[in-house]
mmCIF file of C-alpha atoms in Angstrom:
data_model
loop_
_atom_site.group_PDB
_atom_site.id
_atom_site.type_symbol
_atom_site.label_atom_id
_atom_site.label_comp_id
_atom_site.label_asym_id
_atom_site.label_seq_id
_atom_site.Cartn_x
_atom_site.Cartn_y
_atom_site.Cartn_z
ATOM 1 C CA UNK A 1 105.669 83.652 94.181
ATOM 2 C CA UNK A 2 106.845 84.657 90.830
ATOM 3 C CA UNK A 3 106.922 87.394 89.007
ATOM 4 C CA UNK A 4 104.323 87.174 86.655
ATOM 5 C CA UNK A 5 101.975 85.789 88.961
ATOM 6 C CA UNK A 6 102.317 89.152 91.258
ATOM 7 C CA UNK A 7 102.162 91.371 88.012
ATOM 8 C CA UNK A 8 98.599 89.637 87.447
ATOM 9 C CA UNK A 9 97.496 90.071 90.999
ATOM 10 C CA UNK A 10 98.343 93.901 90.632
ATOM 11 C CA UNK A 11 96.230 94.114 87.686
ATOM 12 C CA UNK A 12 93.284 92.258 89.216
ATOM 13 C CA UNK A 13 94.103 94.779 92.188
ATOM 14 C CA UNK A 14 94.093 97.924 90.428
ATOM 15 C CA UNK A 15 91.498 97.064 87.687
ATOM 16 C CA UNK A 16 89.223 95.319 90.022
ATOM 17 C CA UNK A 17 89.639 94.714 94.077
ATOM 18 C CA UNK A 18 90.056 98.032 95.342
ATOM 19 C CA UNK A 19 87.151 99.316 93.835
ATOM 20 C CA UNK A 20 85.166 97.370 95.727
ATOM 21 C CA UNK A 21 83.170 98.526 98.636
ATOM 22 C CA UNK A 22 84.691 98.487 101.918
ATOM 23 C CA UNK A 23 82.357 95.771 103.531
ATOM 24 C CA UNK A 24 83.886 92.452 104.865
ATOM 25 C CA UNK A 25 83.820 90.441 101.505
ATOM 26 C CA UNK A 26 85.774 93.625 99.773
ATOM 27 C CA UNK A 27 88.215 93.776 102.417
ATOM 28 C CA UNK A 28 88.839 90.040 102.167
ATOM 29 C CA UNK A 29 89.404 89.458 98.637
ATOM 30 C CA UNK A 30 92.146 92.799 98.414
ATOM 31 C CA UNK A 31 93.727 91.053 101.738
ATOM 32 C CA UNK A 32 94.345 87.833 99.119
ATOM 33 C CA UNK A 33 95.213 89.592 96.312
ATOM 34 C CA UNK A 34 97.463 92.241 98.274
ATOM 35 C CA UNK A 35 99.028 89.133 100.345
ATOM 36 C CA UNK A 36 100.520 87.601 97.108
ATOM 37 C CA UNK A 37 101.890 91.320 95.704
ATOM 38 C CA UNK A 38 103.395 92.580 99.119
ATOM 39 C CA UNK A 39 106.977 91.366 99.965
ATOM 40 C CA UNK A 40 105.412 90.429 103.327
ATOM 41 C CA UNK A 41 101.936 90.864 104.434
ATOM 42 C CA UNK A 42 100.706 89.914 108.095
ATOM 43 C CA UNK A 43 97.589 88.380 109.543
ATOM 44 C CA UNK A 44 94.129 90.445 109.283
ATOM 45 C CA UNK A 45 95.764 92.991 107.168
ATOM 46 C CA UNK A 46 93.247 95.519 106.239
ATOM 47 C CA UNK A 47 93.794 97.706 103.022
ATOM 48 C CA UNK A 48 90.813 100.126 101.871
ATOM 49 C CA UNK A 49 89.123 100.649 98.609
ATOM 50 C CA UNK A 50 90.952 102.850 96.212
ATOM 51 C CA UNK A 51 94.163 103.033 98.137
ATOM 52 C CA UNK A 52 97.676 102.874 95.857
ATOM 53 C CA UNK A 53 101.128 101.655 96.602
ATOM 54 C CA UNK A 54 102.939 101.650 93.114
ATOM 55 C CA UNK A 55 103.600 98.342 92.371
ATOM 56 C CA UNK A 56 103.529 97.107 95.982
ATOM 57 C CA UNK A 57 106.408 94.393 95.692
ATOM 58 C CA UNK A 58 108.673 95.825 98.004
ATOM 59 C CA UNK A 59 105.968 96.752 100.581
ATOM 60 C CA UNK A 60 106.218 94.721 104.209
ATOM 61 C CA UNK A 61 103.103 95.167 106.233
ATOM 62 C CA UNK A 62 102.815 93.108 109.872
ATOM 63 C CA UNK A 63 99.467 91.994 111.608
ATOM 64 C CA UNK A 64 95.892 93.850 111.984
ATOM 65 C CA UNK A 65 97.799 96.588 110.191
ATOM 66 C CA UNK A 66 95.639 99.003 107.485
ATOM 67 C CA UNK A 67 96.236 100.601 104.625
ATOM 68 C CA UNK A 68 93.424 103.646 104.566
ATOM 69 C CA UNK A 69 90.590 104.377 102.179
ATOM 70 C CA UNK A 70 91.816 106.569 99.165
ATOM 71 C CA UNK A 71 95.517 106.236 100.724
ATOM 72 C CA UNK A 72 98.856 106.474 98.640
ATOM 73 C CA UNK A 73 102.095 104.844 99.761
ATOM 74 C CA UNK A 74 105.267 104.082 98.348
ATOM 75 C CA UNK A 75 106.565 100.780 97.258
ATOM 76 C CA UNK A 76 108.861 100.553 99.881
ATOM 77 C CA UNK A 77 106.559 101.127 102.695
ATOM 78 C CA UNK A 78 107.564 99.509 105.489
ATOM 79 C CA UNK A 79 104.344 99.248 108.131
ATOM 80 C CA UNK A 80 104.361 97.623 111.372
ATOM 81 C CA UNK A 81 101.695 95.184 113.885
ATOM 82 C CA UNK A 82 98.966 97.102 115.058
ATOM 83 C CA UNK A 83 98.575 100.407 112.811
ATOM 84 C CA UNK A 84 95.745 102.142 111.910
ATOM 85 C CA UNK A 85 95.995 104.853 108.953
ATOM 86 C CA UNK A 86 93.232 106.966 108.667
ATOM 87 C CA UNK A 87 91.199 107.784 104.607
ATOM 88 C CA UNK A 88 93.246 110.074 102.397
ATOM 89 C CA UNK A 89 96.936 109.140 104.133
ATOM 90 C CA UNK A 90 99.740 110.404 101.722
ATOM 91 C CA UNK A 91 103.560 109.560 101.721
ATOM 92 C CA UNK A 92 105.453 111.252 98.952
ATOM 93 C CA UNK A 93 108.660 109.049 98.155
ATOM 94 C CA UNK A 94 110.751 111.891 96.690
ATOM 95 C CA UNK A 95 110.721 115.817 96.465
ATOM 96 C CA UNK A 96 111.932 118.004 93.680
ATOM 97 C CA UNK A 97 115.653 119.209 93.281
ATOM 98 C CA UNK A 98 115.825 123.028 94.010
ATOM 99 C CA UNK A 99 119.603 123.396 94.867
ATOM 100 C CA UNK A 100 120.775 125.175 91.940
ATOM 101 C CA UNK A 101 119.740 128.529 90.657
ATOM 102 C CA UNK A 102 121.410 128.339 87.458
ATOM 103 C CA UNK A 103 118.488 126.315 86.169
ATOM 104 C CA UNK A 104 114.690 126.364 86.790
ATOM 105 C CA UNK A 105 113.631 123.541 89.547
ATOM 106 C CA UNK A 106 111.540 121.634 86.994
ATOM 107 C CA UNK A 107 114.981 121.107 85.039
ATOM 108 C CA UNK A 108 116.720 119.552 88.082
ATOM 109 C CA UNK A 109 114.547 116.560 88.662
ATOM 110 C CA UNK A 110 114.237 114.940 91.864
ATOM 111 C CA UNK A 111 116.406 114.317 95.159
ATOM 112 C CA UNK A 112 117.077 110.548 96.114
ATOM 113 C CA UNK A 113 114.423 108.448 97.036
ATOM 114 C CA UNK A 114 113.828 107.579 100.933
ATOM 115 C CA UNK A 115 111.702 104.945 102.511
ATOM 116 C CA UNK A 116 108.673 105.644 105.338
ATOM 117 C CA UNK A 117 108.949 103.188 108.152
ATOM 118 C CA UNK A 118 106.044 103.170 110.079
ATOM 119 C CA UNK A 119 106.443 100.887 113.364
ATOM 120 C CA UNK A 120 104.164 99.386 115.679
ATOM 121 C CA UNK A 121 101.269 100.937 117.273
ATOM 122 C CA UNK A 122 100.963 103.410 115.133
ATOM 123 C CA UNK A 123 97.531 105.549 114.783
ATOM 124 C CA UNK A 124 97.325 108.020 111.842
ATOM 125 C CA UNK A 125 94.357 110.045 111.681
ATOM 126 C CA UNK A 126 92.684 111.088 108.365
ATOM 127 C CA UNK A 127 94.280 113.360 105.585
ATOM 128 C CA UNK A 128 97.950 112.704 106.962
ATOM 129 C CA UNK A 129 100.405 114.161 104.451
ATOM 130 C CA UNK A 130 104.112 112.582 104.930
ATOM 131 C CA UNK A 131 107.288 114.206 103.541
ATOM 132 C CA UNK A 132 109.888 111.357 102.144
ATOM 133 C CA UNK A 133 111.957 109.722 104.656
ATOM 134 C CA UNK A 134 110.162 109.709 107.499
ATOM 135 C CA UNK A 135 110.672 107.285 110.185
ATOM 136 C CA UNK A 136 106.918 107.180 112.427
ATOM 137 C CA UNK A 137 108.370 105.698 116.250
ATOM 138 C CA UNK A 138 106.018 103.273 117.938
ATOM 139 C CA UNK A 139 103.105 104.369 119.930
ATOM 140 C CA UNK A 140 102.937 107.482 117.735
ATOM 141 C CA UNK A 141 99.666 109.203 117.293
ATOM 142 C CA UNK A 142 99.376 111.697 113.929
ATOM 143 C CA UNK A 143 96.352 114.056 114.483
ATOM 144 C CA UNK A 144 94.071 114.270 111.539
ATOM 145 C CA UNK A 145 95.302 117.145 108.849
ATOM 146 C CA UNK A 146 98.503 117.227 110.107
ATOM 147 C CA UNK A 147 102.114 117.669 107.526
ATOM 148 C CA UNK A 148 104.608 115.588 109.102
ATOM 149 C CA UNK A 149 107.990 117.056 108.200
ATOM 150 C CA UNK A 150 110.586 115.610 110.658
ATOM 151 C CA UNK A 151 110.271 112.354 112.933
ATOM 152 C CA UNK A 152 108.985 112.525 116.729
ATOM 153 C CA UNK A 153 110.088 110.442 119.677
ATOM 154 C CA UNK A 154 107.933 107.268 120.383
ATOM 155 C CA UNK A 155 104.950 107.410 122.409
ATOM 156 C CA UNK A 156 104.099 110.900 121.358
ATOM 157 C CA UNK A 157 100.922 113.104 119.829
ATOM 158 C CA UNK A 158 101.743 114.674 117.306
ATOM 159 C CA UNK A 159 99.770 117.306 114.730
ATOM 160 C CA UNK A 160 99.587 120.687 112.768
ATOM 161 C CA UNK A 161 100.859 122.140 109.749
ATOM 162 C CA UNK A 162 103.845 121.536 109.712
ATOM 163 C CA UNK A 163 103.276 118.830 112.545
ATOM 164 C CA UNK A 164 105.096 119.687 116.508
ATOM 165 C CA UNK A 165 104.984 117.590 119.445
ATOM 166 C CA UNK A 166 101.804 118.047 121.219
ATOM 167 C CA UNK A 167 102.291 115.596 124.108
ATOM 168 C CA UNK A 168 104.026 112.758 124.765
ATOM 169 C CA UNK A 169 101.528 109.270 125.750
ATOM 170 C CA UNK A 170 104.409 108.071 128.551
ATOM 171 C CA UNK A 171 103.635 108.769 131.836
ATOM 172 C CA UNK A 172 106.607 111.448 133.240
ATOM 173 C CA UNK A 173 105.401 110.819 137.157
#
C-alpha cells in the first residue's frame, strides 16, 4: 500500500476510528483502517478505542491479537497470535540519558531506542507499564499494575512494582 494512502488511514484513525465505542461495528472499522497502516496485521485483530501507536507503520501484529482500550505502543511493536493486553497498557520506547553529571539529565536527551516484542500467548492485565526493550516470552502472564523492568522466562506469572516471578504456568512434576 503506499505511502500516502497509509498517512490518510492514520488520520481517519486518529481523527475518527478510535474514538468510537468499543462495540462490534467500532472494533471492525479500526481493524480495516489499522490493517492498511500496520506493516502486518493478522486475522480478528482487535485494537480498542483511544489506543496510540505513533504512526503504526512499522507495527506487526498476528491473529486474535489486541491492542487495549486507552493503550500506548511504539511503532515498532512487534505482537504475536493469541495476546490479550489489558485497558491502559504502556510501553515507553526510550528513557532519558542520565550518565553524565557534568550536565543536568534534561540536557542529555535520550538513550537509543529498543523495540517490545511481545510473543504468542501472551495475557497482559490492565495498567501494565513496560520499560523499553523488553522482550515478553510466550505463555507469559503480566498481573494487572505491574512495572515490568527486565524479561521473564516463558510460561511464567509475573507482577509487582517493579515486576518478579511469581510462578511459573509449566508443570515441574
Amino acid at each position: 500500500m503506499n505511502k500516502i494512502k497509509k498517512y490518510i488511514l492514520l488520520v481517519l484513525y486518529y481523527y475518527f476510528a478510535r474514538f468510537l465505542p468499543s462495540g462490534k461495528m467500532g472494533k471492525l472499522v479500526r481493524y480495516h483502517i489499522c490493517k492498511g497502516i500496520f506493516k502486518k496485521c493478522g486475522k480478528n485483530v482487535n485494537v480498542e478505542r483511544l489506543a496510540t501507536f505513533g504512526n503504526g507503520f512499522n507495527i506487526i501484529i498476528g491473529n486474535n491479537s489486541g491492542i487495549g482500550i486507552n493503550s500506548c505502543i511504539p511503532n515498532d511493536t512487534i505482537i504475536g497470535n493469541d495476546v490479550m493486553m489489558g485497558p491502559n497498557t504502556y510501553i515507553l520506547v526510550h528513557n532519558h540519558a542520565f550518565d553524565r553529571t557534568d550536565i543536568t539529565m534534561r540536557e542529555q536527551g535520550f538513550m537509543e531506542r529498543k523495540q517490545t516484542i511481545i510473543e504468542d500467548d501472551v495475557w497482559i492485565g490492565r495498567d501494565v507499564l513496560m520499560t523499553p526493550g523488553r522482550t515478553i516470552k510466550k505463555g507469559t502472564i503480566v498481573a494487572m499494575g505491574s512495572v515490568l523492568t527486565k524479561d521473564f522466562p516463558e510460561y511464567s506469572i509475573v507482577g509487582g512494582n517493579p515486576a518478579k516471578l511469581i510462578k511459573s504456568r509449566i508443570n515441574n512434576g
